[in-house]
Structures are given as structure tokens and as C-alpha cells.
Amino acid sequence: MSYSLPSRGRPRDPRSHEAIIRATAELVVEFGYAATSIAAVATRAGVGKDTIYRRWPGKPELVFEAVFTTTDYAPPPDTGTLAEDLTVLLQGLVDEFRAPAAAAALPGLLADFAADPGLKARIRGDFLAPSKERLLVVFERAVMRGEIAAETPVDLVLDTLAGAVFFHIGLVGEPADPQLSALLAAVVAKGIEVR
Amino acid sequence: MSYSLPSRGRPRDPRSHEAIIRATAELVVEFGYAATSIAAVATRAGVGKDTIYRRWPGKPELVFEAVFTTTDYAPPPDTGTLAEDLTVLLQGLVDEFRAPAAAAALPGLLADFAADPGLKARIRGDFLAPSKERLLVVFERAVMRGEIAAETPVDLVLDTLAGAVFFHIGLVGEPADPQLSALLAAVVAKGIEVR
Amino acid sequence: MSYSLPSRGRPRDPRSHEAIIRATAELVVEFGYAATSIAAVATRAGVGKDTIYRRWPGKPELVFEAVFTTTDYAPPPDTGTLAEDLTVLLQGLVDEFRAPAAAAALPGLLADFAADPGLKARIRGDFLAPSKERLLVVFERAVMRGEIAAETPVDLVLDTLAGAVFFHIGLVGEPADPQLSALLAAVVAKGIEVR
Amino acid sequence: MSYSLPSRGRPRDPRSHEAIIRATAELVVEFGYAATSIAAVATRAGVGKDTIYRRWPGKPELVFEAVFTTTDYAPPPDTGTLAEDLTVLLQGLVDEFRAPAAAAALPGLLADFAADPGLKARIRGDFLAPSKERLLVVFERAVMRGEIAAETPVDLVLDTLAGAVFFHIGLVGEPADPQLSALLAAVVAKGIEVR
DNA sequence: AAATAATCGAGACGGTACGTCAGGTCTTAAA
DNA sequence: TTTAAGACCTGACGTACCGTCTCGATTATTT
């Protein structure tokens, strides 16, 4: 996610970018999303505030990038059954939501995205896009195996999976349950299977 | 949810209480959760700020009460099948989440609750308690009918249902789909049925 | 200085009056004039705020009475010479200004009196009246002794004496100088003597 | 009186400084010292509150600077006699105390300075310093002329003059008497003269 | 080499909201 | 009618962030 592209003049220092991202992630973990101010990020990164605003429109976009840099380019799971594929996929979501920075940032971050009309449209794109691609492949294979119908609503299933994990982990703050992914995957898989 | 109970001295004016609640709900609908300030609520309610702080510890608690005064004491559905019971129950959640004030407040409200350790513990209690009671009854009947196992995890199912609706409606902002409740209920019901 | 006179119903409890005066004097000494609030006085006196407002119009009047209850009905000095009479009179002023409660209250008290048109007119009356009476007698005797002219401006001399003591003691906070009264009296006496 | 001296970053806008000073002086004249709030100053000056707090620690320091910007660098009077020198000097004090802003601000200002231990020490320095320098020169000349003793207590005389004027003009609010300076100067001069 | 231009850290700028506190009035039940 | 208690509205307090701006200085590209 990049936000500008100048050409002449002094080029932007990439070390600033990195320092800002790191400072943001640290502060979010230490103090939470709401208590993380741009000014504090600038101070910790040893950077001027403008250097931040020059690169990101605001806190939501900055924190999003700082927290989700570990964009997983993991290949879609292919275990042979829908339930196990979903388990792997869900475990990825769980891991993502349970990462310290993400866990600390997600509720406030999603709230800020939802509150801004321009950002709201990007929740599905920015937050869920990687998972959706993998889910699509998983579904394709499941359709070919005859496990689910071709018209199974991907978005709704994805919202359900993400919503369940977000609510269970991010909001309610349930302790880590190693069987969560398998349990949820089993329910959903069985729920959408044709027979 | 009440926050005080004095006895001597001038009693608190219930009209202030009501005016504050109404003003809060209006402002949340008009400007959103984040842009609703205590001072603005006080002004619109024709009330001093202290009168608000005397009754509620802060914005989250105030908005929660203002938005969820319509605590539904609806009886648990009893249609005869789990899927239909869940459909009714889910429709209640959808209606609740789609109410103007709730839709405007929920993301920010849940974020503020999640950010405060003291409030986080109350998300399950305050937000989900009514639904959980009804779901428990629905599950009891389903167990008696032999549709689901006795040990079906109520909390996880509830988090899934609420999370799905919150993500789909509240965050992503999908347009109203009259079949959403039925679809989701069918998937989950089938997913947790014993056979 | 009394501010009200009811007649029917429950009579006012004189112990409240005393408790309020004492609490006021204590708080002024402990925290200063500005930091002494009516609410704090009420709490320490074990009294409701209205009981205070029913007897005094506001903080300035209350503190004035609390701090200057020791209204000195001392007779005018009569030592035989103007300089010595003035020394005694001045020592009275110095003692009054150096009393803990008065020292703590005077600057703020005079400021509040000066800021209110209604009270400003009473500075000369309430604060300086007792001293003026005694100074008048002292002057009469000095005139008869031929030390000063008959038309010596009493008010101006009194303002000078009071102003000097207030500035030196109350504002600048000079440490106690036992010779201050004599020194100042000598200067002024010599300054206004006819020869 | 300056309160900060940074070097890096955007320099402070001198127009803000000027606008704040002017707004302060205006408000003090219009509404009095106590009724002049920092917020009101900020609004009238078209300035944020922080811009004020960045330059002055609080209202007393701000008002002091706003009211006494006309620091008189007038040379010490040199008329040939102590009494006339004092008359000129006193007339300067009278003019200063009778200036609209000063008259409106002085009682409250001095009270706030006296109430704060840190500021109290500065009354003699900030308020009286210019007059003291001139009085010292006047006294030196008077000593050389043999009018007064070398050890005449400058501070006490200054407190007396300032206190007299402050009490007579500032507190009691006596109307303008063109002969006041001469009268007071005559008394004090005669009072401290050696013969 | 000189001019142009965008960057950098720093921090001032006008706003807005925060949560607390004081002032002075009003309202209860009890005396 | 007073009392203690305490709620009420108003408005000021001093702090913290917001996102923009202005400074001198630095580092590129363009002339």
C-alpha cells in the first residue's frame, strides 16, 4: 500500500519509513490503538510529523500497514477435504488476530475504517482480500470434489469465519483454544456441504 | 445498567437522564460514535457535563445505554426446528445491528469496550447476555429433540453468529439481504446437528 | 456585619454560624483565599452550602467576617506625642495584617472587593473604619497640641499607612521587623507636622 | 519578561504574541481581571489556547506583561530638590496605576502574585524594579545635597509610596486628585529629611 | 557549478475535546 | 422555615491530539 510518488527533489529516506512502521507497531502493542498518537510515533521514530503525513493519510492507514506487514503469501491449503482446508485457513486467521500488534490494534482499527466512508469500502479489500483468494481456491477444489455447491456464497462464509474469530478472539478475548480452528471449521464445513 | 444509588439530598432528575439518553442516540446517528462528544450531548440535552459524568463513567457506558435501551425481552423462539429457531434469533440480532443508532455506534463502541480491561469483561455480559439466554433455551429444546449434542458450545456458536452479523452488517456494511438470517441459520444449524 | 433577618419557621442554629466562621478561617490559613471554596467550607463545617449562602452573599463577605472577627475595640492611643500615637496605631495595623488568616486572605479579599462595584465602596468602610476612628482622635489631640494642622487629610494619611503596611507585609512579604511601626510612624509624623 | 527561547523548528509568530497581548489588555479593561479567561483571550486574539500557554505559564504572567508593556524607561527626575523629584516619581506611579488596563488588573493581579510562592518573590522585582532604580538615583542626589541620610531605607520608602498610591487609587478608587502626588511627596520628603 | 525542488527534524499554529472543579441555585426529607 | 445532602447549569481550567504550516538545513535532479 503506497500513497505517493514524487520524482524530483530529495528522495524520501527509506529508513524513515521503516522506523515509523516499527515505532507504530511498538506503540500499538505497548499502549493500544487509541492511545497511539501520530506525535508519539514521530517522536519514537525520530522523525517529524510531516514525514508521517507525507506517506500516510492518517492513523488508520498507518497502523494498518504497520500491523499487517506480515502479509502472508502462504499458498492455499490443499489437504484433500474441505474441513481440513478450512481448519488450516482458519488457523491462519487465528494466528493473525492473535499476533500482539494485531490483537491490540484490530478493534480500534476496524472501528476507524468503518467510521470513514472512504475507508469502509476497503475493509473487505485490505483486510480480507488475501484470505478470500485462498478461500476461493479451497472452494473451487471442494466444488470439484463435489463437497459443496458451486454457488456457495464466498463472501458470507468469509465474513462468518472472520467475524467469528474477531469476536471470539479480538473482542471477547477468549484464551487460546488450540482446537478452535478445527471446531469452527468442522461446523462451517458441515454446514455448507451439500449432503 | 445503573451506576449509582444515593439516598439523601436532592434526587436525580429522571428527565435529565432521559434527555441525555435521547441526545446521545441522536448525535450518534447524526455524526457517528467518534464525533459524538460529551460536551455536545450535554448541550443538546440542555444539561451540564457534570450531570452526565455523575451518572456514567464515560462515553462508552453512556452510548451503550443510549443505544441498547430497547433491550428485547422477547421470548426465545420455539418454531419446532433448530434451523428456524436460529433464523428467528438471528433476525433479532440483524435487526438490532441494523438499527440506526446501533449501526452507527457499534464498531467504535466495541473498540472502546475492548480497549479498556474493565469494560472488555463486560462485552459478553452486556452485549450478548440477552441473546445467550434465548440461545440456551433454543439449544435445550434442540437437545431434547435430538437435533444437537448436549455439549454443543453455546458461547462459540453465539460468538460465531454475532461475529458474522457484526462483520457482515456492521463493518463491511453489506446491504440488507432479507435471506441473510435464514441462510446463516441454515449453515450453522446444519453444522452443529448431530447427523 | 449581618446579612439577613428571618422571623418565622425554624430558627437558625447559631452553632452553624460559628462552625462556618471557624472552618473558613482554617481553610484560608491552610490553603489560601483562592483555594478556599464554599463547598469545602460547608463540608468542614458540617453544614450545607445553602446554610452559608443564606447568611452571606458570597465568599468575599464570608471570608471578611471570618478573618476580621477580632474587631479591635481598642481605645485610641494617647501617649502624648503624635509619633508615638501613630506607632501604636500602626502596630495594630501590622498585627492585624500579620495574623495568619488575615495575611493569607487579604490580597485576594481586597481584589474581590475591588472587582465588585458594590463591595468596592465598602473597602474604606469595612476595612478601615475602626482605624479611621482612632486616627481621628489621635489627630484631634495632635491638633490641640499644635503638632499638625487642622486640615490634615485623614483619609490620605490612613490610605498611606494602610497601603504601606499592606504592600510591605501583605504583598512583598517582608519578614517581621519590630521597628517597622516606629520607623514608619516617625516618617509620617514628621512629614505632616507643621514645623 | 520572556519565558522561552527555542531555536529549532518553526519560529513563534510575533503577530500571535502581539494579538494575545492586545486581546488581554482589552478584555481586562472591558470585563476585569477575574472575568478574563485564557479561552476568551485566545478567541479574541484568533489564537489557540496552546499558543498562549506555550508563551506564558498562566494568567498572572500574561496579564502582567499585557498591562505593563509600557515599561517606562523615563530617566530619573532631577529637579534639584527631593520633594519635587519625589513628586515627579510619584506622578509616574499614579499615571501607571490609573491607566485603564492597570487599574482594572492590579488588585487581582497582585493577589494572584501574592498567592503563588514563586510569583510572590517577583512582585518587588517585576512591579517595583523600574521605580526602585529611579528612586535610588533620586536618593543618591538627595544624599549628596545633604537632604537625607545615606542609610535611608529605599525599599521601605518605595513600599510606602507604592502602597499609598495602590490603596488610594487602586483599591479605594478615589477620584483623580491632581495634587495627590505633590501632597504625598511633600509628606514623605519632609518625613525622611535629616532636618 | 548553479538553480531548483522535494525531503528532513523540529516545533508552532488554530481547533476541539477531555475530565475536573467552583460558583450559586434548587429540591428533597427531616426537624 | 431551616437544616444537611446533594443534584443542577454554567463556564473556566490546563492538557493532549489533530492535521497543517513554517523554519533552516540537507540531498537530489535539472539547467
PDB file of N, CA, C and O in Angstrom, chain B residues 88-116:
ATOM      1  N   VAL B  88     -34.970 -17.060  13.515  1.00  0.00           N
ATOM      2  CA  VAL B  88     -35.651 -16.003  14.262  1.00  0.00           C
ATOM      3  C   VAL B  88     -34.663 -15.263  15.157  1.00  0.00           C
ATOM      4  O   VAL B  88     -34.632 -14.030  15.202  1.00  0.00           O
ATOM      5  N   LEU B  89     -33.835 -16.052  15.854  1.00  0.00           N
ATOM      6  CA  LEU B  89     -32.872 -15.451  16.769  1.00  0.00           C
ATOM      7  C   LEU B  89     -31.898 -14.542  16.005  1.00  0.00           C
ATOM      8  O   LEU B  89     -31.587 -13.418  16.418  1.00  0.00           O
ATOM      9  N   LEU B  90     -31.443 -15.033  14.881  1.00  0.00           N
ATOM     10  CA  LEU B  90     -30.509 -14.253  14.071  1.00  0.00           C
ATOM     11  C   LEU B  90     -31.166 -12.991  13.535  1.00  0.00           C
ATOM     12  O   LEU B  90     -30.542 -11.926  13.465  1.00  0.00           O
ATOM     13  N   GLN B  91     -32.427 -13.121  13.152  1.00  0.00           N
ATOM     14  CA  GLN B  91     -33.114 -11.936  12.639  1.00  0.00           C
ATOM     15  C   GLN B  91     -33.164 -10.854  13.711  1.00  0.00           C
ATOM     16  O   GLN B  91     -33.045  -9.672  13.416  1.00  0.00           O
ATOM     17  N   GLY B  92     -33.318 -11.301  14.963  1.00  0.00           N
ATOM     18  CA  GLY B  92     -33.281 -10.329  16.054  1.00  0.00           C
ATOM     19  C   GLY B  92     -31.937  -9.623  16.115  1.00  0.00           C
ATOM     20  O   GLY B  92     -31.852  -8.392  16.227  1.00  0.00           O
ATOM     21  N   LEU B  93     -30.865 -10.384  16.003  1.00  0.00           N
ATOM     22  CA  LEU B  93     -29.523  -9.788  16.001  1.00  0.00           C
ATOM     23  C   LEU B  93     -29.367  -8.819  14.830  1.00  0.00           C
ATOM     24  O   LEU B  93     -28.857  -7.711  14.976  1.00  0.00           O
ATOM     25  N   VAL B  94     -29.800  -9.263  13.662  1.00  0.00           N
ATOM     26  CA  VAL B  94     -29.674  -8.412  12.474  1.00  0.00           C
ATOM     27  C   VAL B  94     -30.430  -7.112  12.683  1.00  0.00           C
ATOM     28  O   VAL B  94     -29.907  -6.021  12.406  1.00  0.00           O
ATOM     29  N   ASP B  95     -31.649  -7.219  13.200  1.00  0.00           N
ATOM     30  CA  ASP B  95     -32.446  -6.008  13.413  1.00  0.00           C
ATOM     31  C   ASP B  95     -31.742  -5.078  14.397  1.00  0.00           C
ATOM     32  O   ASP B  95     -31.702  -3.865  14.213  1.00  0.00           O
ATOM     33  N   GLU B  96     -31.188  -5.688  15.437  1.00  0.00           N
ATOM     34  CA  GLU B  96     -30.513  -4.899  16.445  1.00  0.00           C
ATOM     35  C   GLU B  96     -29.303  -4.182  15.840  1.00  0.00           C
ATOM     36  O   GLU B  96     -29.064  -2.999  16.096  1.00  0.00           O
ATOM     37  N   PHE B  97     -28.547  -4.891  15.053  1.00  0.00           N
ATOM     38  CA  PHE B  97     -27.331  -4.319  14.475  1.00  0.00           C
ATOM     39  C   PHE B  97     -27.655  -3.301  13.389  1.00  0.00           C
ATOM     40  O   PHE B  97     -26.839  -2.453  13.056  1.00  0.00           O
ATOM     41  N   ARG B  98     -28.834  -3.446  12.788  1.00  0.00           N
ATOM     42  CA  ARG B  98     -29.140  -2.535  11.697  1.00  0.00           C
ATOM     43  C   ARG B  98     -29.905  -1.299  12.162  1.00  0.00           C
ATOM     44  O   ARG B  98     -30.121  -0.371  11.373  1.00  0.00           O
ATOM     45  N   ALA B  99     -30.320  -1.281  13.398  1.00  0.00           N
ATOM     46  CA  ALA B  99     -30.968  -0.071  13.918  1.00  0.00           C
ATOM     47  C   ALA B  99     -29.999   1.096  13.776  1.00  0.00           C
ATOM     48  O   ALA B  99     -28.796   0.948  14.008  1.00  0.00           O
ATOM     49  N   PRO B 100     -30.522   2.253  13.361  1.00  0.00           N
ATOM     50  CA  PRO B 100     -29.620   3.377  13.037  1.00  0.00           C
ATOM     51  C   PRO B 100     -28.587   3.669  14.110  1.00  0.00           C
ATOM     52  O   PRO B 100     -27.400   3.754  13.833  1.00  0.00           O
ATOM     53  N   ALA B 101     -29.065   3.808  15.353  1.00  0.00           N
ATOM     54  CA  ALA B 101     -28.125   4.155  16.409  1.00  0.00           C
ATOM     55  C   ALA B 101     -27.101   3.055  16.621  1.00  0.00           C
ATOM     56  O   ALA B 101     -25.901   3.317  16.757  1.00  0.00           O
ATOM     57  N   ALA B 102     -27.563   1.827  16.631  1.00  0.00           N
ATOM     58  CA  ALA B 102     -26.642   0.726  16.880  1.00  0.00           C
ATOM     59  C   ALA B 102     -25.633   0.600  15.752  1.00  0.00           C
ATOM     60  O   ALA B 102     -24.433   0.437  15.984  1.00  0.00           O
ATOM     61  N   ALA B 103     -26.118   0.694  14.540  1.00  0.00           N
ATOM     62  CA  ALA B 103     -25.215   0.569  13.401  1.00  0.00           C
ATOM     63  C   ALA B 103     -24.143   1.646  13.446  1.00  0.00           C
ATOM     64  O   ALA B 103     -22.970   1.399  13.148  1.00  0.00           O
ATOM     65  N   ALA B 104     -24.547   2.850  13.840  1.00  0.00           N
ATOM     66  CA  ALA B 104     -23.590   3.950  13.877  1.00  0.00           C
ATOM     67  C   ALA B 104     -22.604   3.797  15.022  1.00  0.00           C
ATOM     68  O   ALA B 104     -21.456   4.229  14.933  1.00  0.00           O
ATOM     69  N   ALA B 105     -23.073   3.180  16.105  1.00  0.00           N
ATOM     70  CA  ALA B 105     -22.237   3.181  17.309  1.00  0.00           C
ATOM     71  C   ALA B 105     -21.392   1.929  17.469  1.00  0.00           C
ATOM     72  O   ALA B 105     -20.304   1.991  18.054  1.00  0.00           O
ATOM     73  N   LEU B 106     -21.875   0.814  16.948  1.00  0.00           N
ATOM     74  CA  LEU B 106     -21.277  -0.453  17.338  1.00  0.00           C
ATOM     75  C   LEU B 106     -19.771  -0.585  17.128  1.00  0.00           C
ATOM     76  O   LEU B 106     -19.054  -0.938  18.070  1.00  0.00           O
ATOM     77  N   PRO B 107     -19.245  -0.281  15.958  1.00  0.00           N
ATOM     78  CA  PRO B 107     -17.803  -0.506  15.810  1.00  0.00           C
ATOM     79  C   PRO B 107     -16.983   0.277  16.821  1.00  0.00           C
ATOM     80  O   PRO B 107     -16.147  -0.295  17.521  1.00  0.00           O
ATOM     81  N   GLY B 108     -17.235   1.557  16.928  1.00  0.00           N
ATOM     82  CA  GLY B 108     -16.475   2.350  17.893  1.00  0.00           C
ATOM     83  C   GLY B 108     -16.739   1.932  19.319  1.00  0.00           C
ATOM     84  O   GLY B 108     -15.832   1.912  20.160  1.00  0.00           O
ATOM     85  N   LEU B 109     -17.973   1.588  19.584  1.00  0.00           N
ATOM     86  CA  LEU B 109     -18.343   1.190  20.932  1.00  0.00           C
ATOM     87  C   LEU B 109     -17.618  -0.088  21.343  1.00  0.00           C
ATOM     88  O   LEU B 109     -17.018  -0.170  22.423  1.00  0.00           O
ATOM     89  N   LEU B 110     -17.648  -1.084  20.465  1.00  0.00           N
ATOM     90  CA  LEU B 110     -16.958  -2.333  20.782  1.00  0.00           C
ATOM     91  C   LEU B 110     -15.457  -2.104  20.901  1.00  0.00           C
ATOM     92  O   LEU B 110     -14.789  -2.707  21.741  1.00  0.00           O
ATOM     93  N   ALA B 111     -14.917  -1.199  20.078  1.00  0.00           N
ATOM     94  CA  ALA B 111     -13.488  -0.913  20.175  1.00  0.00           C
ATOM     95  C   ALA B 111     -13.148  -0.307  21.523  1.00  0.00           C
ATOM     96  O   ALA B 111     -12.158  -0.691  22.158  1.00  0.00           O
ATOM     97  N   ASP B 112     -13.957   0.631  21.985  1.00  0.00           N
ATOM     98  CA  ASP B 112     -13.688   1.247  23.288  1.00  0.00           C
ATOM     99  C   ASP B 112     -13.848   0.242  24.424  1.00  0.00           C
ATOM    100  O   ASP B 112     -13.093   0.263  25.396  1.00  0.00           O
ATOM    101  N   PHE B 113     -14.848  -0.612  24.295  1.00  0.00           N
ATOM    102  CA  PHE B 113     -15.003  -1.645  25.322  1.00  0.00           C
ATOM    103  C   PHE B 113     -13.806  -2.580  25.315  1.00  0.00           C
ATOM    104  O   PHE B 113     -13.281  -2.958  26.364  1.00  0.00           O
ATOM    105  N   ALA B 114     -13.367  -2.953  24.130  1.00  0.00           N
ATOM    106  CA  ALA B 114     -12.260  -3.903  24.048  1.00  0.00           C
ATOM    107  C   ALA B 114     -10.958  -3.289  24.534  1.00  0.00           C
ATOM    108  O   ALA B 114     -10.056  -3.990  25.001  1.00  0.00           O
ATOM    109  N   ALA B 115     -10.842  -1.953  24.431  1.00  0.00           N
ATOM    110  CA  ALA B 115      -9.585  -1.297  24.793  1.00  0.00           C
ATOM    111  C   ALA B 115      -9.440  -1.139  26.298  1.00  0.00           C
ATOM    112  O   ALA B 115      -8.324  -0.996  26.802  1.00  0.00           O
ATOM    113  N   ASP B 116     -10.540  -1.178  27.012  1.00  0.00           N
ATOM    114  CA  ASP B 116     -10.496  -0.989  28.458  1.00  0.00           C
ATOM    115  C   ASP B 116     -10.661  -2.339  29.155  1.00  0.00           C
ATOM    116  O   ASP B 116     -11.681  -3.002  28.997  1.00  0.00           O
TER     117      ASP B 116
END
